Amino acid sequence: MTSPERIHLARERLSRELRRLRTDAGRTGIAVARAVGISQSKLSKIENGLLLPSMADVERLVAELSATKHTRTELVGLTRRLHAEGDLRRVMLHRGGHRHQQETTRIEANATTSRIFHNAGIPTLLQSENYLQLVLHPAPAHELRTATASLRARRRQMEDPDRRFVFLLAESALRWRPGPAGLMRQQIDHLTRTMRRPNVTLGVVPWTAEGSPVALHNFQVYDERVVTLSVLTGNATITDPHDVREYLTLFDRLDQLALHGERLEDLLRRIADDHHAPG
């Protein structure tokens, strides 16, 4: 049974037991709601599984409905576990690039293995200096200095031989030009040098690859604990183990389609040549 299915069944059980306690006591929803200090509509949502009650709500309800000690302990414990699961599954959305950089730096600093997939643009840790400056432009000067310092600190972590970095790029990430063709040729040269580091693995999923995995956005997986990804209005952090495993599975499936080693170097040379070509 998956984590979402287990949570769904547990919530159904909690709502069913609270409703049973009230009906067995011969009490109306209006009377019980008034007695415990909540609205009748809220109680109805709790009993129908539409709203997860707080710990305080459940403690007041089981006391008001004269539940046995065993039932009280069971339902309060069930509520506590459901809230813990809910906190775990929550996706944290961080707004603002600087705050995201701080959070990413903290996560990366605690990770032994970083897996990074991009289907659009070059990952920060792989960007050349000129590419980095272009991506950050036209930020105000003070923001540019702060962001540049933060990003350089992150990239210095790649010098630690005890850390492993696995990058997967879609070919489109190398074809897209955020600036002149010369910038991309320089960027590809930088990639070729970086991939030769002993703790760095690079793969590129070519346009011609045939396979079912579809990655709709860039994402990063740190060890087997945390996933970060970017959306239009902010940057999300995911820590639920089930969701993290889903991203790890997707990463592995994409890696099976990727080119590595000499075949990758051949592809990089062809892409660099295409950036030489007019148009």
PDB file of C-alpha atoms in Angstrom:
ATOM      1  CA  MET A   1       0.000   0.000   0.000  1.00  0.00           C
ATOM      2  CA  THR A   2       1.386   3.405  -0.987  1.00  0.00           C
ATOM      3  CA  SER A   3       1.764   6.280   1.446  1.00  0.00           C
ATOM      4  CA  PRO A   4      -1.149   8.307  -0.066  1.00  0.00           C
ATOM      5  CA  GLU A   5      -3.457   5.274   0.134  1.00  0.00           C
ATOM      6  CA  ARG A   6      -2.491   4.660   3.767  1.00  0.00           C
ATOM      7  CA  ILE A   7      -3.153   8.304   4.659  1.00  0.00           C
ATOM      8  CA  HIS A   8      -6.539   8.219   2.907  1.00  0.00           C
ATOM      9  CA  LEU A   9      -7.633   5.108   4.823  1.00  0.00           C
ATOM     10  CA  ALA A  10      -6.438   6.547   8.130  1.00  0.00           C
ATOM     11  CA  ARG A  11      -8.387   9.779   7.585  1.00  0.00           C
ATOM     12  CA  GLU A  12     -11.502   7.791   6.690  1.00  0.00           C
ATOM     13  CA  ARG A  13     -11.145   5.777   9.880  1.00  0.00           C
ATOM     14  CA  LEU A  14     -10.728   8.880  12.038  1.00  0.00           C
ATOM     15  CA  SER A  15     -13.776  10.621  10.580  1.00  0.00           C
ATOM     16  CA  ARG A  16     -15.853   7.435  10.785  1.00  0.00           C
ATOM     17  CA  GLU A  17     -14.968   6.832  14.444  1.00  0.00           C
ATOM     18  CA  LEU A  18     -15.720  10.419  15.472  1.00  0.00           C
ATOM     19  CA  ARG A  19     -19.076  10.263  13.711  1.00  0.00           C
ATOM     20  CA  ARG A  20     -19.845   6.899  15.367  1.00  0.00           C
ATOM     21  CA  LEU A  21     -19.041   8.290  18.818  1.00  0.00           C
ATOM     22  CA  ARG A  22     -21.506  11.144  18.315  1.00  0.00           C
ATOM     23  CA  THR A  23     -24.330   8.996  16.940  1.00  0.00           C
ATOM     24  CA  ASP A  24     -23.830   6.328  19.649  1.00  0.00           C
ATOM     25  CA  ALA A  25     -24.137   9.117  22.223  1.00  0.00           C
ATOM     26  CA  GLY A  26     -27.415  10.267  20.650  1.00  0.00           C
ATOM     27  CA  ARG A  27     -26.093  13.811  20.173  1.00  0.00           C
ATOM     28  CA  THR A  28     -26.764  16.193  17.296  1.00  0.00           C
ATOM     29  CA  GLY A  29     -23.949  17.801  15.356  1.00  0.00           C
ATOM     30  CA  ILE A  30     -25.104  21.268  16.400  1.00  0.00           C
ATOM     31  CA  ALA A  31     -25.069  20.377  20.110  1.00  0.00           C
ATOM     32  CA  VAL A  32     -21.646  18.711  20.027  1.00  0.00           C
ATOM     33  CA  ALA A  33     -20.102  21.487  17.948  1.00  0.00           C
ATOM     34  CA  ARG A  34     -21.368  24.118  20.381  1.00  0.00           C
ATOM     35  CA  ALA A  35     -20.076  22.115  23.366  1.00  0.00           C
ATOM     36  CA  VAL A  36     -16.510  21.846  22.014  1.00  0.00           C
ATOM     37  CA  GLY A  37     -16.355  25.392  20.627  1.00  0.00           C
ATOM     38  CA  ILE A  38     -16.364  24.784  16.882  1.00  0.00           C
ATOM     39  CA  SER A  39     -18.928  25.481  14.157  1.00  0.00           C
ATOM     40  CA  GLN A  40     -21.400  22.841  13.042  1.00  0.00           C
ATOM     41  CA  SER A  41     -20.076  23.106   9.477  1.00  0.00           C
ATOM     42  CA  LYS A  42     -16.549  22.373  10.686  1.00  0.00           C
ATOM     43  CA  LEU A  43     -17.738  19.324  12.602  1.00  0.00           C
ATOM     44  CA  SER A  44     -19.600  18.124   9.516  1.00  0.00           C
ATOM     45  CA  LYS A  45     -16.429  18.451   7.420  1.00  0.00           C
ATOM     46  CA  ILE A  46     -14.450  16.526  10.064  1.00  0.00           C
ATOM     47  CA  GLU A  47     -17.006  13.713  10.193  1.00  0.00           C
ATOM     48  CA  ASN A  48     -17.111  13.448   6.400  1.00  0.00           C
ATOM     49  CA  GLY A  49     -13.350  13.354   5.990  1.00  0.00           C
ATOM     50  CA  LEU A  50     -13.142  16.750   4.292  1.00  0.00           C
ATOM     51  CA  LEU A  51     -11.086  18.389   7.042  1.00  0.00           C
ATOM     52  CA  LEU A  52      -8.326  16.969   9.226  1.00  0.00           C
ATOM     53  CA  PRO A  53      -9.100  18.089  12.796  1.00  0.00           C
ATOM     54  CA  SER A  54      -6.429  19.522  15.047  1.00  0.00           C
ATOM     55  CA  MET A  55      -5.139  17.586  18.038  1.00  0.00           C
ATOM     56  CA  ALA A  56      -7.089  19.941  20.302  1.00  0.00           C
ATOM     57  CA  ASP A  57     -10.298  19.353  18.321  1.00  0.00           C
ATOM     58  CA  VAL A  58     -10.028  15.592  18.696  1.00  0.00           C
ATOM     59  CA  GLU A  59      -9.138  15.758  22.382  1.00  0.00           C
ATOM     60  CA  ARG A  60     -12.195  17.924  23.064  1.00  0.00           C
ATOM     61  CA  LEU A  61     -14.487  15.717  20.948  1.00  0.00           C
ATOM     62  CA  VAL A  62     -13.494  12.396  22.545  1.00  0.00           C
ATOM     63  CA  ALA A  63     -13.833  13.944  26.008  1.00  0.00           C
ATOM     64  CA  GLU A  64     -17.255  15.466  25.243  1.00  0.00           C
ATOM     65  CA  LEU A  65     -18.521  12.192  23.767  1.00  0.00           C
ATOM     66  CA  SER A  66     -17.281  10.129  26.747  1.00  0.00           C
ATOM     67  CA  ALA A  67     -15.064   7.850  24.682  1.00  0.00           C
ATOM     68  CA  THR A  68     -13.289   5.028  26.467  1.00  0.00           C
ATOM     69  CA  LYS A  69      -9.676   5.535  27.457  1.00  0.00           C
ATOM     70  CA  HIS A  70      -8.604   3.083  24.755  1.00  0.00           C
ATOM     71  CA  THR A  71     -10.587   4.932  22.066  1.00  0.00           C
ATOM     72  CA  ARG A  72      -9.280   8.310  23.240  1.00  0.00           C
ATOM     73  CA  THR A  73      -5.676   7.139  23.051  1.00  0.00           C
ATOM     74  CA  GLU A  74      -6.231   5.502  19.659  1.00  0.00           C
ATOM     75  CA  LEU A  75      -7.918   8.498  17.985  1.00  0.00           C
ATOM     76  CA  VAL A  76      -5.560  11.099  19.426  1.00  0.00           C
ATOM     77  CA  GLY A  77      -2.582   8.988  18.315  1.00  0.00           C
ATOM     78  CA  LEU A  78      -4.093   8.558  14.844  1.00  0.00           C
ATOM     79  CA  THR A  79      -4.559  12.319  14.553  1.00  0.00           C
ATOM     80  CA  ARG A  80      -0.969  12.941  15.616  1.00  0.00           C
ATOM     81  CA  ARG A  81       0.342  10.529  12.954  1.00  0.00           C
ATOM     82  CA  LEU A  82      -1.844  12.085  10.252  1.00  0.00           C
ATOM     83  CA  HIS A  83      -0.515  15.553  11.052  1.00  0.00           C
ATOM     84  CA  ALA A  84       3.052  14.236  10.996  1.00  0.00           C
ATOM     85  CA  GLU A  85       2.429  12.671   7.570  1.00  0.00           C
ATOM     86  CA  GLY A  86       0.846  15.903   6.378  1.00  0.00           C
ATOM     87  CA  ASP A  87       3.859  17.944   7.468  1.00  0.00           C
ATOM     88  CA  LEU A  88       6.121  15.492   5.675  1.00  0.00           C
ATOM     89  CA  ARG A  89       4.165  15.649   2.416  1.00  0.00           C
ATOM     90  CA  ARG A  90       3.891  19.419   2.360  1.00  0.00           C
ATOM     91  CA  VAL A  91       5.605  21.082  -0.572  1.00  0.00           C
ATOM     92  CA  MET A  92       7.419  24.194   0.620  1.00  0.00           C
ATOM     93  CA  LEU A  93       7.321  27.032  -1.909  1.00  0.00           C
ATOM     94  CA  HIS A  94      10.057  29.643  -1.548  1.00  0.00           C
ATOM     95  CA  ARG A  95       9.617  32.956  -3.322  1.00  0.00           C
ATOM     96  CA  GLY A  96      12.592  35.059  -4.286  1.00  0.00           C
ATOM     97  CA  GLY A  97      15.819  33.965  -5.942  1.00  0.00           C
ATOM     98  CA  HIS A  98      18.108  34.883  -3.030  1.00  0.00           C
ATOM     99  CA  ARG A  99      16.109  32.872  -0.522  1.00  0.00           C
ATOM    100  CA  HIS A 100      16.129  29.911  -2.921  1.00  0.00           C
ATOM    101  CA  GLN A 101      19.911  30.165  -3.268  1.00  0.00           C
ATOM    102  CA  GLN A 102      20.292  30.112   0.519  1.00  0.00           C
ATOM    103  CA  GLU A 103      18.036  27.066   0.866  1.00  0.00           C
ATOM    104  CA  THR A 104      19.743  25.223  -2.007  1.00  0.00           C
ATOM    105  CA  THR A 105      23.187  25.967  -0.580  1.00  0.00           C
ATOM    106  CA  ARG A 106      22.124  24.532   2.784  1.00  0.00           C
ATOM    107  CA  ILE A 107      20.687  21.362   1.212  1.00  0.00           C
ATOM    108  CA  GLU A 108      23.693  20.810  -1.057  1.00  0.00           C
ATOM    109  CA  ALA A 109      26.111  21.281   1.827  1.00  0.00           C
ATOM    110  CA  ASN A 110      24.513  18.315   3.619  1.00  0.00           C
ATOM    111  CA  ALA A 111      24.280  16.053   0.573  1.00  0.00           C
ATOM    112  CA  THR A 112      26.733  13.361  -0.442  1.00  0.00           C
ATOM    113  CA  THR A 113      25.167  12.759  -3.857  1.00  0.00           C
ATOM    114  CA  SER A 114      23.445  15.447  -5.921  1.00  0.00           C
ATOM    115  CA  ARG A 115      21.403  14.385  -8.957  1.00  0.00           C
ATOM    116  CA  ILE A 116      20.452  17.269 -11.226  1.00  0.00           C
ATOM    117  CA  PHE A 117      18.232  17.151 -14.329  1.00  0.00           C
ATOM    118  CA  HIS A 118      17.656  20.098 -16.666  1.00  0.00           C
ATOM    119  CA  ASN A 119      15.621  20.192 -19.842  1.00  0.00           C
ATOM    120  CA  ALA A 120      15.952  23.975 -20.194  1.00  0.00           C
ATOM    121  CA  GLY A 121      19.117  25.961 -19.571  1.00  0.00           C
ATOM    122  CA  ILE A 122      22.404  24.905 -18.008  1.00  0.00           C
ATOM    123  CA  PRO A 123      22.438  23.975 -14.290  1.00  0.00           C
ATOM    124  CA  THR A 124      24.073  26.587 -12.087  1.00  0.00           C
ATOM    125  CA  LEU A 125      26.868  24.244 -11.018  1.00  0.00           C
ATOM    126  CA  LEU A 126      27.832  23.703 -14.653  1.00  0.00           C
ATOM    127  CA  GLN A 127      27.626  27.278 -15.890  1.00  0.00           C
ATOM    128  CA  SER A 128      30.672  29.087 -17.219  1.00  0.00           C
ATOM    129  CA  GLU A 129      31.371  32.529 -15.780  1.00  0.00           C
ATOM    130  CA  ASN A 130      30.030  34.306 -18.876  1.00  0.00           C
ATOM    131  CA  TYR A 131      26.879  32.170 -18.941  1.00  0.00           C
ATOM    132  CA  LEU A 132      26.307  32.884 -15.250  1.00  0.00           C
ATOM    133  CA  GLN A 133      26.642  36.639 -15.750  1.00  0.00           C
ATOM    134  CA  LEU A 134      24.211  36.579 -18.656  1.00  0.00           C
ATOM    135  CA  VAL A 135      21.598  34.593 -16.711  1.00  0.00           C
ATOM    136  CA  LEU A 136      21.815  36.997 -13.756  1.00  0.00           C
ATOM    137  CA  HIS A 137      21.633  40.136 -15.945  1.00  0.00           C
ATOM    138  CA  PRO A 138      19.988  42.675 -15.537  1.00  0.00           C
ATOM    139  CA  ALA A 139      19.786  42.317 -11.756  1.00  0.00           C
ATOM    140  CA  PRO A 140      20.781  45.364  -9.676  1.00  0.00           C
ATOM    141  CA  ALA A 141      24.507  45.509  -8.959  1.00  0.00           C
ATOM    142  CA  HIS A 142      24.240  44.596  -5.258  1.00  0.00           C
ATOM    143  CA  GLU A 143      21.948  41.626  -6.017  1.00  0.00           C
ATOM    144  CA  LEU A 144      24.292  40.518  -8.770  1.00  0.00           C
ATOM    145  CA  ARG A 145      27.276  40.530  -6.399  1.00  0.00           C
ATOM    146  CA  THR A 146      25.376  38.608  -3.704  1.00  0.00           C
ATOM    147  CA  ALA A 147      23.998  36.018  -6.112  1.00  0.00           C
ATOM    148  CA  THR A 148      27.354  35.552  -7.826  1.00  0.00           C
ATOM    149  CA  ALA A 149      29.154  35.006  -4.512  1.00  0.00           C
ATOM    150  CA  SER A 150      26.512  32.497  -3.407  1.00  0.00           C
ATOM    151  CA  LEU A 151      26.644  30.564  -6.653  1.00  0.00           C
ATOM    152  CA  ARG A 152      30.443  30.450  -6.648  1.00  0.00           C
ATOM    153  CA  ALA A 153      30.378  29.087  -3.093  1.00  0.00           C
ATOM    154  CA  ARG A 154      28.023  26.338  -4.239  1.00  0.00           C
ATOM    155  CA  ARG A 155      30.279  25.420  -7.141  1.00  0.00           C
ATOM    156  CA  ARG A 156      33.310  25.170  -4.852  1.00  0.00           C
ATOM    157  CA  GLN A 157      31.606  22.197  -3.216  1.00  0.00           C
ATOM    158  CA  MET A 158      32.306  20.277  -6.424  1.00  0.00           C
ATOM    159  CA  GLU A 159      35.992  20.337  -5.464  1.00  0.00           C
ATOM    160  CA  ASP A 160      35.242  18.026  -2.529  1.00  0.00           C
ATOM    161  CA  PRO A 161      36.186  14.495  -3.715  1.00  0.00           C
ATOM    162  CA  ASP A 162      33.819  12.948  -1.158  1.00  0.00           C
ATOM    163  CA  ARG A 163      30.813  14.519  -2.882  1.00  0.00           C
ATOM    164  CA  ARG A 164      29.306  13.046  -6.040  1.00  0.00           C
ATOM    165  CA  PHE A 165      27.499  15.075  -8.700  1.00  0.00           C
ATOM    166  CA  VAL A 166      25.371  13.402 -11.375  1.00  0.00           C
ATOM    167  CA  PHE A 167      24.049  15.693 -14.094  1.00  0.00           C
ATOM    168  CA  LEU A 168      21.497  14.838 -16.758  1.00  0.00           C
ATOM    169  CA  LEU A 169      20.645  17.325 -19.477  1.00  0.00           C
ATOM    170  CA  ALA A 170      18.152  17.162 -22.290  1.00  0.00           C
ATOM    171  CA  GLU A 171      19.757  18.075 -25.610  1.00  0.00           C
ATOM    172  CA  SER A 172      17.401  21.069 -25.728  1.00  0.00           C
ATOM    173  CA  ALA A 173      19.238  22.564 -22.723  1.00  0.00           C
ATOM    174  CA  LEU A 174      22.391  22.731 -24.859  1.00  0.00           C
ATOM    175  CA  ARG A 175      20.639  23.942 -27.983  1.00  0.00           C
ATOM    176  CA  TRP A 176      18.820  26.886 -26.397  1.00  0.00           C
ATOM    177  CA  ARG A 177      20.794  30.128 -26.770  1.00  0.00           C
ATOM    178  CA  PRO A 178      20.327  32.675 -24.001  1.00  0.00           C
ATOM    179  CA  GLY A 179      23.028  34.702 -25.738  1.00  0.00           C
ATOM    180  CA  PRO A 180      25.352  34.644 -28.760  1.00  0.00           C
ATOM    181  CA  ALA A 181      26.591  31.436 -30.353  1.00  0.00           C
ATOM    182  CA  GLY A 182      30.099  32.062 -29.028  1.00  0.00           C
ATOM    183  CA  LEU A 183      28.758  31.953 -25.481  1.00  0.00           C
ATOM    184  CA  MET A 184      27.321  28.475 -26.051  1.00  0.00           C
ATOM    185  CA  ARG A 185      30.527  27.173 -27.633  1.00  0.00           C
ATOM    186  CA  GLN A 186      32.410  28.396 -24.571  1.00  0.00           C
ATOM    187  CA  GLN A 187      29.779  26.795 -22.323  1.00  0.00           C
ATOM    188  CA  ILE A 188      30.114  23.436 -24.063  1.00  0.00           C
ATOM    189  CA  ASP A 189      33.909  23.593 -23.671  1.00  0.00           C
ATOM    190  CA  HIS A 190      33.353  24.230 -19.968  1.00  0.00           C
ATOM    191  CA  LEU A 191      31.045  21.203 -19.756  1.00  0.00           C
ATOM    192  CA  THR A 192      33.612  18.993 -21.461  1.00  0.00           C
ATOM    193  CA  ARG A 193      36.265  19.981 -18.925  1.00  0.00           C
ATOM    194  CA  THR A 194      33.945  19.616 -15.950  1.00  0.00           C
ATOM    195  CA  MET A 195      32.722  16.134 -16.894  1.00  0.00           C
ATOM    196  CA  ARG A 196      36.308  14.864 -16.595  1.00  0.00           C
ATOM    197  CA  ARG A 197      36.349  15.466 -12.854  1.00  0.00           C
ATOM    198  CA  PRO A 198      36.399  12.126 -11.001  1.00  0.00           C
ATOM    199  CA  ASN A 199      33.376  12.997  -8.851  1.00  0.00           C
ATOM    200  CA  VAL A 200      31.245  14.341 -11.724  1.00  0.00           C
ATOM    201  CA  THR A 201      29.063  12.300 -14.096  1.00  0.00           C
ATOM    202  CA  LEU A 202      27.365  13.931 -17.067  1.00  0.00           C
ATOM    203  CA  GLY A 203      24.782  12.462 -19.406  1.00  0.00           C
ATOM    204  CA  VAL A 204      22.726  14.056 -22.180  1.00  0.00           C
ATOM    205  CA  VAL A 205      19.402  12.709 -23.412  1.00  0.00           C
ATOM    206  CA  PRO A 206      19.521  13.231 -27.198  1.00  0.00           C
ATOM    207  CA  TRP A 207      16.573  14.401 -29.255  1.00  0.00           C
ATOM    208  CA  THR A 208      16.590  11.042 -31.018  1.00  0.00           C
ATOM    209  CA  ALA A 209      16.138   9.000 -27.809  1.00  0.00           C
ATOM    210  CA  GLU A 210      13.042   6.820 -27.767  1.00  0.00           C
ATOM    211  CA  GLY A 211      11.442   6.246 -24.395  1.00  0.00           C
ATOM    212  CA  SER A 212       8.410   6.876 -22.252  1.00  0.00           C
ATOM    213  CA  PRO A 213       9.774   8.969 -19.349  1.00  0.00           C
ATOM    214  CA  VAL A 214       8.694  12.589 -19.629  1.00  0.00           C
ATOM    215  CA  ALA A 215      10.232  15.281 -17.427  1.00  0.00           C
ATOM    216  CA  LEU A 216       8.162  18.444 -17.532  1.00  0.00           C
ATOM    217  CA  HIS A 217      10.583  20.595 -15.555  1.00  0.00           C
ATOM    218  CA  ASN A 218      14.066  20.858 -14.107  1.00  0.00           C
ATOM    219  CA  PHE A 219      14.578  19.075 -10.774  1.00  0.00           C
ATOM    220  CA  GLN A 220      17.330  18.189  -8.307  1.00  0.00           C
ATOM    221  CA  VAL A 221      17.470  15.189  -5.944  1.00  0.00           C
ATOM    222  CA  TYR A 222      19.820  15.359  -2.961  1.00  0.00           C
ATOM    223  CA  ASP A 223      20.785  11.924  -1.636  1.00  0.00           C
ATOM    224  CA  GLU A 224      17.440  10.179  -1.200  1.00  0.00           C
ATOM    225  CA  ARG A 225      15.980  12.845   1.075  1.00  0.00           C
ATOM    226  CA  VAL A 226      15.091  16.074  -0.714  1.00  0.00           C
ATOM    227  CA  VAL A 227      13.868  17.211  -4.130  1.00  0.00           C
ATOM    228  CA  THR A 228      13.952  20.826  -5.271  1.00  0.00           C
ATOM    229  CA  LEU A 229      12.375  22.222  -8.411  1.00  0.00           C
ATOM    230  CA  SER A 230      11.510  25.593  -9.895  1.00  0.00           C
ATOM    231  CA  VAL A 231       8.105  26.856 -10.969  1.00  0.00           C
ATOM    232  CA  LEU A 232       7.048  30.177 -12.428  1.00  0.00           C
ATOM    233  CA  THR A 233       6.337  31.889  -9.098  1.00  0.00           C
ATOM    234  CA  GLY A 234       8.928  30.316  -6.827  1.00  0.00           C
ATOM    235  CA  ASN A 235      10.996  27.269  -5.948  1.00  0.00           C
ATOM    236  CA  ALA A 236       9.605  24.149  -4.278  1.00  0.00           C
ATOM    237  CA  THR A 237      11.197  21.780  -1.768  1.00  0.00           C
ATOM    238  CA  ILE A 238       9.795  18.242  -1.450  1.00  0.00           C
ATOM    239  CA  THR A 239      10.728  15.882   1.390  1.00  0.00           C
ATOM    240  CA  ASP A 240       8.039  13.175   1.337  1.00  0.00           C
ATOM    241  CA  PRO A 241       9.848   9.811   0.879  1.00  0.00           C
ATOM    242  CA  HIS A 242       7.253   8.545  -1.617  1.00  0.00           C
ATOM    243  CA  ASP A 243       7.585  11.649  -3.787  1.00  0.00           C
ATOM    244  CA  VAL A 244      11.387  11.601  -3.547  1.00  0.00           C
ATOM    245  CA  ARG A 245      11.396   7.971  -4.746  1.00  0.00           C
ATOM    246  CA  GLU A 246       9.219   8.978  -7.711  1.00  0.00           C
ATOM    247  CA  TYR A 247      11.809  11.553  -8.774  1.00  0.00           C
ATOM    248  CA  LEU A 248      14.676   9.093  -8.249  1.00  0.00           C
ATOM    249  CA  THR A 249      12.885   6.588 -10.474  1.00  0.00           C
ATOM    250  CA  LEU A 250      12.333   9.238 -13.141  1.00  0.00           C
ATOM    251  CA  PHE A 251      16.008  10.254 -12.952  1.00  0.00           C
ATOM    252  CA  ASP A 252      17.145   6.648 -13.388  1.00  0.00           C
ATOM    253  CA  ARG A 253      14.840   6.137 -16.373  1.00  0.00           C
ATOM    254  CA  LEU A 254      16.119   9.295 -18.033  1.00  0.00           C
ATOM    255  CA  ASP A 255      19.709   8.218 -17.353  1.00  0.00           C
ATOM    256  CA  GLN A 256      19.068   4.998 -19.280  1.00  0.00           C
ATOM    257  CA  LEU A 257      18.282   7.115 -22.355  1.00  0.00           C
ATOM    258  CA  ALA A 258      21.312   9.387 -21.960  1.00  0.00           C
ATOM    259  CA  LEU A 259      24.610   9.325 -23.803  1.00  0.00           C
ATOM    260  CA  HIS A 260      27.824   9.107 -21.782  1.00  0.00           C
ATOM    261  CA  GLY A 261      31.561   8.905 -22.390  1.00  0.00           C
ATOM    262  CA  GLU A 262      32.805   9.040 -25.986  1.00  0.00           C
ATOM    263  CA  ARG A 263      29.303   9.064 -27.472  1.00  0.00           C
ATOM    264  CA  LEU A 264      28.512  12.100 -25.350  1.00  0.00           C
ATOM    265  CA  GLU A 265      31.708  13.879 -26.392  1.00  0.00           C
ATOM    266  CA  ASP A 266      30.766  13.283 -30.043  1.00  0.00           C
ATOM    267  CA  LEU A 267      27.329  14.803 -29.421  1.00  0.00           C
ATOM    268  CA  LEU A 268      28.819  17.817 -27.641  1.00  0.00           C
ATOM    269  CA  ARG A 269      31.151  18.439 -30.594  1.00  0.00           C
ATOM    270  CA  ARG A 270      28.224  18.304 -33.028  1.00  0.00           C
ATOM    271  CA  ILE A 271      26.206  20.741 -30.936  1.00  0.00           C
ATOM    272  CA  ALA A 272      29.187  23.102 -30.680  1.00  0.00           C
ATOM    273  CA  ASP A 273      29.598  22.925 -34.468  1.00  0.00           C
ATOM    274  CA  ASP A 274      25.910  23.748 -34.903  1.00  0.00           C
ATOM    275  CA  HIS A 275      26.420  26.844 -32.753  1.00  0.00           C
ATOM    276  CA  HIS A 276      29.192  27.816 -35.191  1.00  0.00           C
ATOM    277  CA  ALA A 277      26.808  27.499 -38.116  1.00  0.00           C
ATOM    278  CA  PRO A 278      24.962  30.669 -39.240  1.00  0.00           C
ATOM    279  CA  GLY A 279      21.335  30.974 -38.099  1.00  0.00           C
TER     280      GLY A 279
END
